[in-house]
């Protein structure tokens, strides 16, 4: 058996000689090949945006949602295997409901993230389970303010100002780093995230897409809801115009290079 994965990837309980758990890495690969999802913590809340590929023209718009509400003050966006992510969403709802029943108030973001991450980690400990093939972004607005977490197949949970998961993660993360999180409002973030989604979508290679947006912010009374249609449509229009402008400038530069040569 070699250290390249052969023989060491049959069970999630098996370490390779180099200390790697290959099935967890394979789960992460499934995320890298899936749709991109973005999350940003703003001064007044958290915004989630997901690119959802349209698999067929006969699919009803809005089907197979990639953003779900966990509790009144929390929601998740997913990238990877949608069926796996739905199970994480259901577990999150269960944890939020049990906490509210026992303590009489909404579950804090940190506790919810830790509990769900613990459940995900459980799937990396037993041979009869497999890791979840998805990443999820958890947006929460509680007494400690707006929070954004990313939960990974290994069972880790990190808190972020801005986070990108899925395909084109590196490029999207570079664009997110340019944002001023201590000044950005949720309405502004919706426009910026839409531009990032459009920037890395290749209409020639990628399938048609549908963009889902949600936020939990002061404007929504700290409840996780879908971004209003007028705000969403304005953001998508600006993003499409920015994409078209960028393509036109690129074509002009190419023409000038050809003339000069």
GROMACS .gro file of C-alpha atoms in nm:
model
  261
    1UNK     CA    1   0.000   0.000   0.000
    2UNK     CA    2   0.133   0.344  -0.090
    3UNK     CA    3   0.086   0.681   0.074
    4UNK     CA    4  -0.097   0.817  -0.229
    5UNK     CA    5  -0.434   0.689  -0.106
    6UNK     CA    6  -0.438   0.332  -0.233
    7UNK     CA    7  -0.535   0.105   0.053
    8UNK     CA    8  -0.571   0.388   0.303
    9UNK     CA    9  -0.895   0.535   0.172
   10UNK     CA   10  -1.130   0.240   0.227
   11UNK     CA   11  -1.237   0.360   0.571
   12UNK     CA   12  -1.262   0.700   0.733
   13UNK     CA   13  -1.102   0.550   1.046
   14UNK     CA   14  -0.774   0.472   0.864
   15UNK     CA   15  -0.479   0.710   0.868
   16UNK     CA   16  -0.218   0.706   0.595
   17UNK     CA   17   0.152   0.687   0.693
   18UNK     CA   18   0.168   1.065   0.645
   19UNK     CA   19  -0.121   1.124   0.887
   20UNK     CA   20  -0.390   1.199   0.630
   21UNK     CA   21  -0.752   1.086   0.629
   22UNK     CA   22  -0.824   1.050   0.260
   23UNK     CA   23  -1.202   1.020   0.278
   24UNK     CA   24  -1.221   1.362   0.445
   25UNK     CA   25  -1.003   1.502   0.168
   26UNK     CA   26  -1.229   1.342  -0.093
   27UNK     CA   27  -1.527   1.510   0.071
   28UNK     CA   28  -1.350   1.844   0.040
   29UNK     CA   29  -1.287   1.771  -0.328
   30UNK     CA   30  -1.660   1.726  -0.378
   31UNK     CA   31  -1.708   2.079  -0.245
   32UNK     CA   32  -1.440   2.224  -0.474
   33UNK     CA   33  -1.627   2.093  -0.780
   34UNK     CA   34  -1.964   2.231  -0.669
   35UNK     CA   35  -2.135   2.569  -0.685
   36UNK     CA   36  -1.980   2.872  -0.521
   37UNK     CA   37  -2.137   3.018  -0.205
   38UNK     CA   38  -2.038   3.348  -0.046
   39UNK     CA   39  -2.098   3.498   0.294
   40UNK     CA   40  -2.008   3.839   0.437
   41UNK     CA   41  -2.043   3.984   0.786
   42UNK     CA   42  -2.142   4.350   0.762
   43UNK     CA   43  -2.187   4.627   1.017
   44UNK     CA   44  -2.563   4.563   1.029
   45UNK     CA   45  -2.591   4.190   0.960
   46UNK     CA   46  -2.480   3.896   0.745
   47UNK     CA   47  -2.545   3.832   0.374
   48UNK     CA   48  -2.544   3.489   0.204
   49UNK     CA   49  -2.532   3.443  -0.174
   50UNK     CA   50  -2.525   3.112  -0.363
   51UNK     CA   51  -2.480   3.031  -0.731
   52UNK     CA   52  -2.713   2.743  -0.816
   53UNK     CA   53  -2.670   2.573  -1.155
   54UNK     CA   54  -2.983   2.518  -1.360
   55UNK     CA   55  -2.966   2.149  -1.448
   56UNK     CA   56  -3.253   2.155  -1.697
   57UNK     CA   57  -3.485   2.406  -1.859
   58UNK     CA   58  -3.774   2.197  -1.729
   59UNK     CA   59  -3.675   2.244  -1.363
   60UNK     CA   60  -3.910   2.481  -1.182
   61UNK     CA   61  -3.724   2.797  -1.067
   62UNK     CA   62  -3.661   2.792  -0.694
   63UNK     CA   63  -3.635   2.413  -0.671
   64UNK     CA   64  -3.361   2.244  -0.469
   65UNK     CA   65  -3.281   2.548  -0.258
   66UNK     CA   66  -2.922   2.600  -0.145
   67UNK     CA   67  -3.008   2.851   0.132
   68UNK     CA   68  -3.221   2.742   0.426
   69UNK     CA   69  -3.349   2.895   0.748
   70UNK     CA   70  -3.235   2.722   1.067
   71UNK     CA   71  -3.406   2.944   1.324
   72UNK     CA   72  -3.559   3.290   1.323
   73UNK     CA   73  -3.214   3.445   1.369
   74UNK     CA   74  -3.003   3.196   1.170
   75UNK     CA   75  -2.967   3.051   0.822
   76UNK     CA   76  -2.722   2.843   0.620
   77UNK     CA   77  -2.587   2.840   0.265
   78UNK     CA   78  -2.438   2.526   0.118
   79UNK     CA   79  -2.187   2.407  -0.138
   80UNK     CA   80  -2.122   2.043  -0.229
   81UNK     CA   81  -2.368   1.756  -0.216
   82UNK     CA   82  -2.707   1.919  -0.159
   83UNK     CA   83  -2.859   1.607   0.000
   84UNK     CA   84  -2.580   1.597   0.259
   85UNK     CA   85  -2.620   1.968   0.332
   86UNK     CA   86  -2.994   1.922   0.389
   87UNK     CA   87  -2.916   1.674   0.664
   88UNK     CA   88  -2.686   1.930   0.826
   89UNK     CA   89  -2.965   2.188   0.796
   90UNK     CA   90  -3.209   1.950   0.965
   91UNK     CA   91  -2.958   1.882   1.244
   92UNK     CA   92  -2.908   2.256   1.288
   93UNK     CA   93  -3.284   2.308   1.318
   94UNK     CA   94  -3.307   2.030   1.573
   95UNK     CA   95  -3.026   2.178   1.784
   96UNK     CA   96  -3.180   2.527   1.765
   97UNK     CA   97  -3.526   2.399   1.862
   98UNK     CA   98  -3.396   2.191   2.155
   99UNK     CA   99  -3.192   2.483   2.288
  100UNK     CA  100  -3.490   2.720   2.266
  101UNK     CA  101  -3.715   2.467   2.441
  102UNK     CA  102  -3.469   2.402   2.723
  103UNK     CA  103  -3.334   2.754   2.785
  104UNK     CA  104  -3.625   2.965   2.664
  105UNK     CA  105  -3.432   3.178   2.416
  106UNK     CA  106  -3.255   3.153   2.081
  107UNK     CA  107  -2.933   2.954   2.060
  108UNK     CA  108  -2.617   3.170   2.039
  109UNK     CA  109  -2.424   3.145   1.715
  110UNK     CA  110  -2.108   3.002   1.869
  111UNK     CA  111  -2.294   2.723   2.048
  112UNK     CA  112  -2.494   2.632   1.737
  113UNK     CA  113  -2.179   2.624   1.523
  114UNK     CA  114  -1.991   2.410   1.776
  115UNK     CA  115  -2.277   2.161   1.817
  116UNK     CA  116  -2.332   2.115   1.444
  117UNK     CA  117  -1.956   2.092   1.383
  118UNK     CA  118  -1.943   1.819   1.646
  119UNK     CA  119  -2.212   1.626   1.460
  120UNK     CA  120  -2.019   1.662   1.133
  121UNK     CA  121  -1.702   1.544   1.307
  122UNK     CA  122  -1.885   1.233   1.428
  123UNK     CA  123  -1.907   1.122   1.066
  124UNK     CA  124  -1.528   1.106   1.049
  125UNK     CA  125  -1.491   0.871   1.349
  126UNK     CA  126  -1.683   0.553   1.265
  127UNK     CA  127  -1.623   0.308   0.983
  128UNK     CA  128  -1.996   0.268   0.906
  129UNK     CA  129  -2.037   0.641   0.833
  130UNK     CA  130  -1.889   0.863   0.565
  131UNK     CA  131  -1.796   1.232   0.586
  132UNK     CA  132  -2.048   1.490   0.469
  133UNK     CA  133  -1.957   1.598   0.118
  134UNK     CA  134  -2.039   1.964   0.171
  135UNK     CA  135  -1.939   2.289   0.334
  136UNK     CA  136  -2.199   2.517   0.493
  137UNK     CA  137  -2.194   2.884   0.582
  138UNK     CA  138  -2.386   2.965   0.899
  139UNK     CA  139  -2.518   3.320   0.940
  140UNK     CA  140  -2.643   3.423   1.285
  141UNK     CA  141  -2.751   3.749   1.447
  142UNK     CA  142  -2.778   3.718   1.826
  143UNK     CA  143  -2.703   3.931   2.132
  144UNK     CA  144  -2.334   3.930   2.037
  145UNK     CA  145  -2.412   4.081   1.698
  146UNK     CA  146  -2.390   3.938   1.345
  147UNK     CA  147  -2.168   3.632   1.299
  148UNK     CA  148  -2.056   3.418   1.006
  149UNK     CA  149  -1.922   3.064   1.043
  150UNK     CA  150  -1.793   2.808   0.794
  151UNK     CA  151  -1.836   2.438   0.880
  152UNK     CA  152  -1.617   2.192   0.690
  153UNK     CA  153  -1.630   1.812   0.629
  154UNK     CA  154  -1.358   1.752   0.890
  155UNK     CA  155  -1.587   1.894   1.159
  156UNK     CA  156  -1.406   2.225   1.200
  157UNK     CA  157  -1.589   2.554   1.244
  158UNK     CA  158  -1.423   2.889   1.178
  159UNK     CA  159  -1.567   3.236   1.226
  160UNK     CA  160  -1.513   3.475   0.934
  161UNK     CA  161  -1.562   3.833   0.822
  162UNK     CA  162  -1.607   3.702   0.468
  163UNK     CA  163  -1.590   3.351   0.327
  164UNK     CA  164  -1.613   3.173  -0.009
  165UNK     CA  165  -1.669   2.800  -0.056
  166UNK     CA  166  -1.701   2.580  -0.362
  167UNK     CA  167  -1.573   2.630  -0.715
  168UNK     CA  168  -1.357   2.939  -0.776
  169UNK     CA  169  -1.300   2.967  -0.402
  170UNK     CA  170  -0.953   3.120  -0.437
  171UNK     CA  171  -1.053   3.391  -0.681
  172UNK     CA  172  -1.370   3.478  -0.489
  173UNK     CA  173  -1.176   3.495  -0.162
  174UNK     CA  174  -0.931   3.740  -0.321
  175UNK     CA  175  -1.223   3.963  -0.420
  176UNK     CA  176  -1.375   3.941  -0.072
  177UNK     CA  177  -1.047   4.053   0.085
  178UNK     CA  178  -1.081   4.385  -0.099
  179UNK     CA  179  -1.404   4.471   0.087
  180UNK     CA  180  -1.404   4.697   0.393
  181UNK     CA  181  -1.603   4.484   0.637
  182UNK     CA  182  -1.609   4.750   0.910
  183UNK     CA  183  -1.791   4.991   0.676
  184UNK     CA  184  -1.995   4.760   0.451
  185UNK     CA  185  -2.373   4.749   0.490
  186UNK     CA  186  -2.588   4.454   0.391
  187UNK     CA  187  -2.743   4.638   0.097
  188UNK     CA  188  -2.396   4.719  -0.035
  189UNK     CA  189  -2.277   4.363   0.029
  190UNK     CA  190  -2.560   4.218  -0.183
  191UNK     CA  191  -2.433   4.417  -0.482
  192UNK     CA  192  -2.069   4.329  -0.422
  193UNK     CA  193  -2.136   3.956  -0.386
  194UNK     CA  194  -2.350   3.952  -0.699
  195UNK     CA  195  -2.061   4.109  -0.892
  196UNK     CA  196  -1.824   3.839  -0.765
  197UNK     CA  197  -2.062   3.562  -0.869
  198UNK     CA  198  -2.096   3.707  -1.218
  199UNK     CA  199  -1.723   3.774  -1.250
  200UNK     CA  200  -1.630   3.408  -1.211
  201UNK     CA  201  -1.922   3.261  -1.405
  202UNK     CA  202  -1.816   3.155  -1.753
  203UNK     CA  203  -2.128   3.152  -1.968
  204UNK     CA  204  -1.946   2.955  -2.239
  205UNK     CA  205  -1.836   2.669  -2.010
  206UNK     CA  206  -2.067   2.675  -1.709
  207UNK     CA  207  -2.435   2.588  -1.699
  208UNK     CA  208  -2.701   2.855  -1.667
  209UNK     CA  209  -2.732   2.972  -1.309
  210UNK     CA  210  -2.987   3.091  -1.061
  211UNK     CA  211  -2.869   3.311  -0.777
  212UNK     CA  212  -3.013   3.279  -0.426
  213UNK     CA  213  -2.970   3.558  -0.171
  214UNK     CA  214  -3.062   3.592   0.193
  215UNK     CA  215  -2.968   3.809   0.488
  216UNK     CA  216  -3.016   3.842   0.861
  217UNK     CA  217  -2.979   4.207   0.953
  218UNK     CA  218  -3.127   4.510   1.123
  219UNK     CA  219  -3.346   4.579   0.818
  220UNK     CA  220  -3.505   4.233   0.856
  221UNK     CA  221  -3.548   4.277   1.234
  222UNK     CA  222  -3.258   4.035   1.288
  223UNK     CA  223  -3.447   3.753   1.120
  224UNK     CA  224  -3.310   3.535   0.843
  225UNK     CA  225  -3.513   3.609   0.531
  226UNK     CA  226  -3.477   3.613   0.155
  227UNK     CA  227  -3.339   3.939   0.017
  228UNK     CA  228  -3.630   4.151  -0.114
  229UNK     CA  229  -3.692   4.116  -0.488
  230UNK     CA  230  -3.625   4.481  -0.568
  231UNK     CA  231  -3.286   4.472  -0.392
  232UNK     CA  232  -3.197   4.142  -0.555
  233UNK     CA  233  -3.294   4.250  -0.906
  234UNK     CA  234  -3.101   4.577  -0.874
  235UNK     CA  235  -2.789   4.388  -0.759
  236UNK     CA  236  -2.812   4.135  -1.043
  237UNK     CA  237  -2.859   4.414  -1.298
  238UNK     CA  238  -2.551   4.601  -1.174
  239UNK     CA  239  -2.350   4.279  -1.168
  240UNK     CA  240  -2.446   4.192  -1.526
  241UNK     CA  241  -2.355   4.544  -1.642
  242UNK     CA  242  -2.018   4.525  -1.464
  243UNK     CA  243  -1.949   4.188  -1.627
  244UNK     CA  244  -2.038   4.322  -1.972
  245UNK     CA  245  -1.819   4.629  -1.922
  246UNK     CA  246  -1.525   4.414  -1.818
  247UNK     CA  247  -1.565   4.191  -2.125
  248UNK     CA  248  -1.587   4.494  -2.356
  249UNK     CA  249  -1.269   4.642  -2.210
  250UNK     CA  250  -1.093   4.309  -2.250
  251UNK     CA  251  -1.198   4.287  -2.616
  252UNK     CA  252  -1.076   4.642  -2.677
  253UNK     CA  253  -0.738   4.564  -2.523
  254UNK     CA  254  -0.703   4.253  -2.739
  255UNK     CA  255  -0.781   4.452  -3.054
  256UNK     CA  256  -0.520   4.715  -2.965
  257UNK     CA  257  -0.261   4.443  -2.906
  258UNK     CA  258  -0.336   4.290  -3.247
  259UNK     CA  259  -0.302   4.629  -3.423
  260UNK     CA  260   0.026   4.706  -3.247
  261UNK     CA  261   0.169   4.367  -3.345
   0.00000   0.00000   0.00000
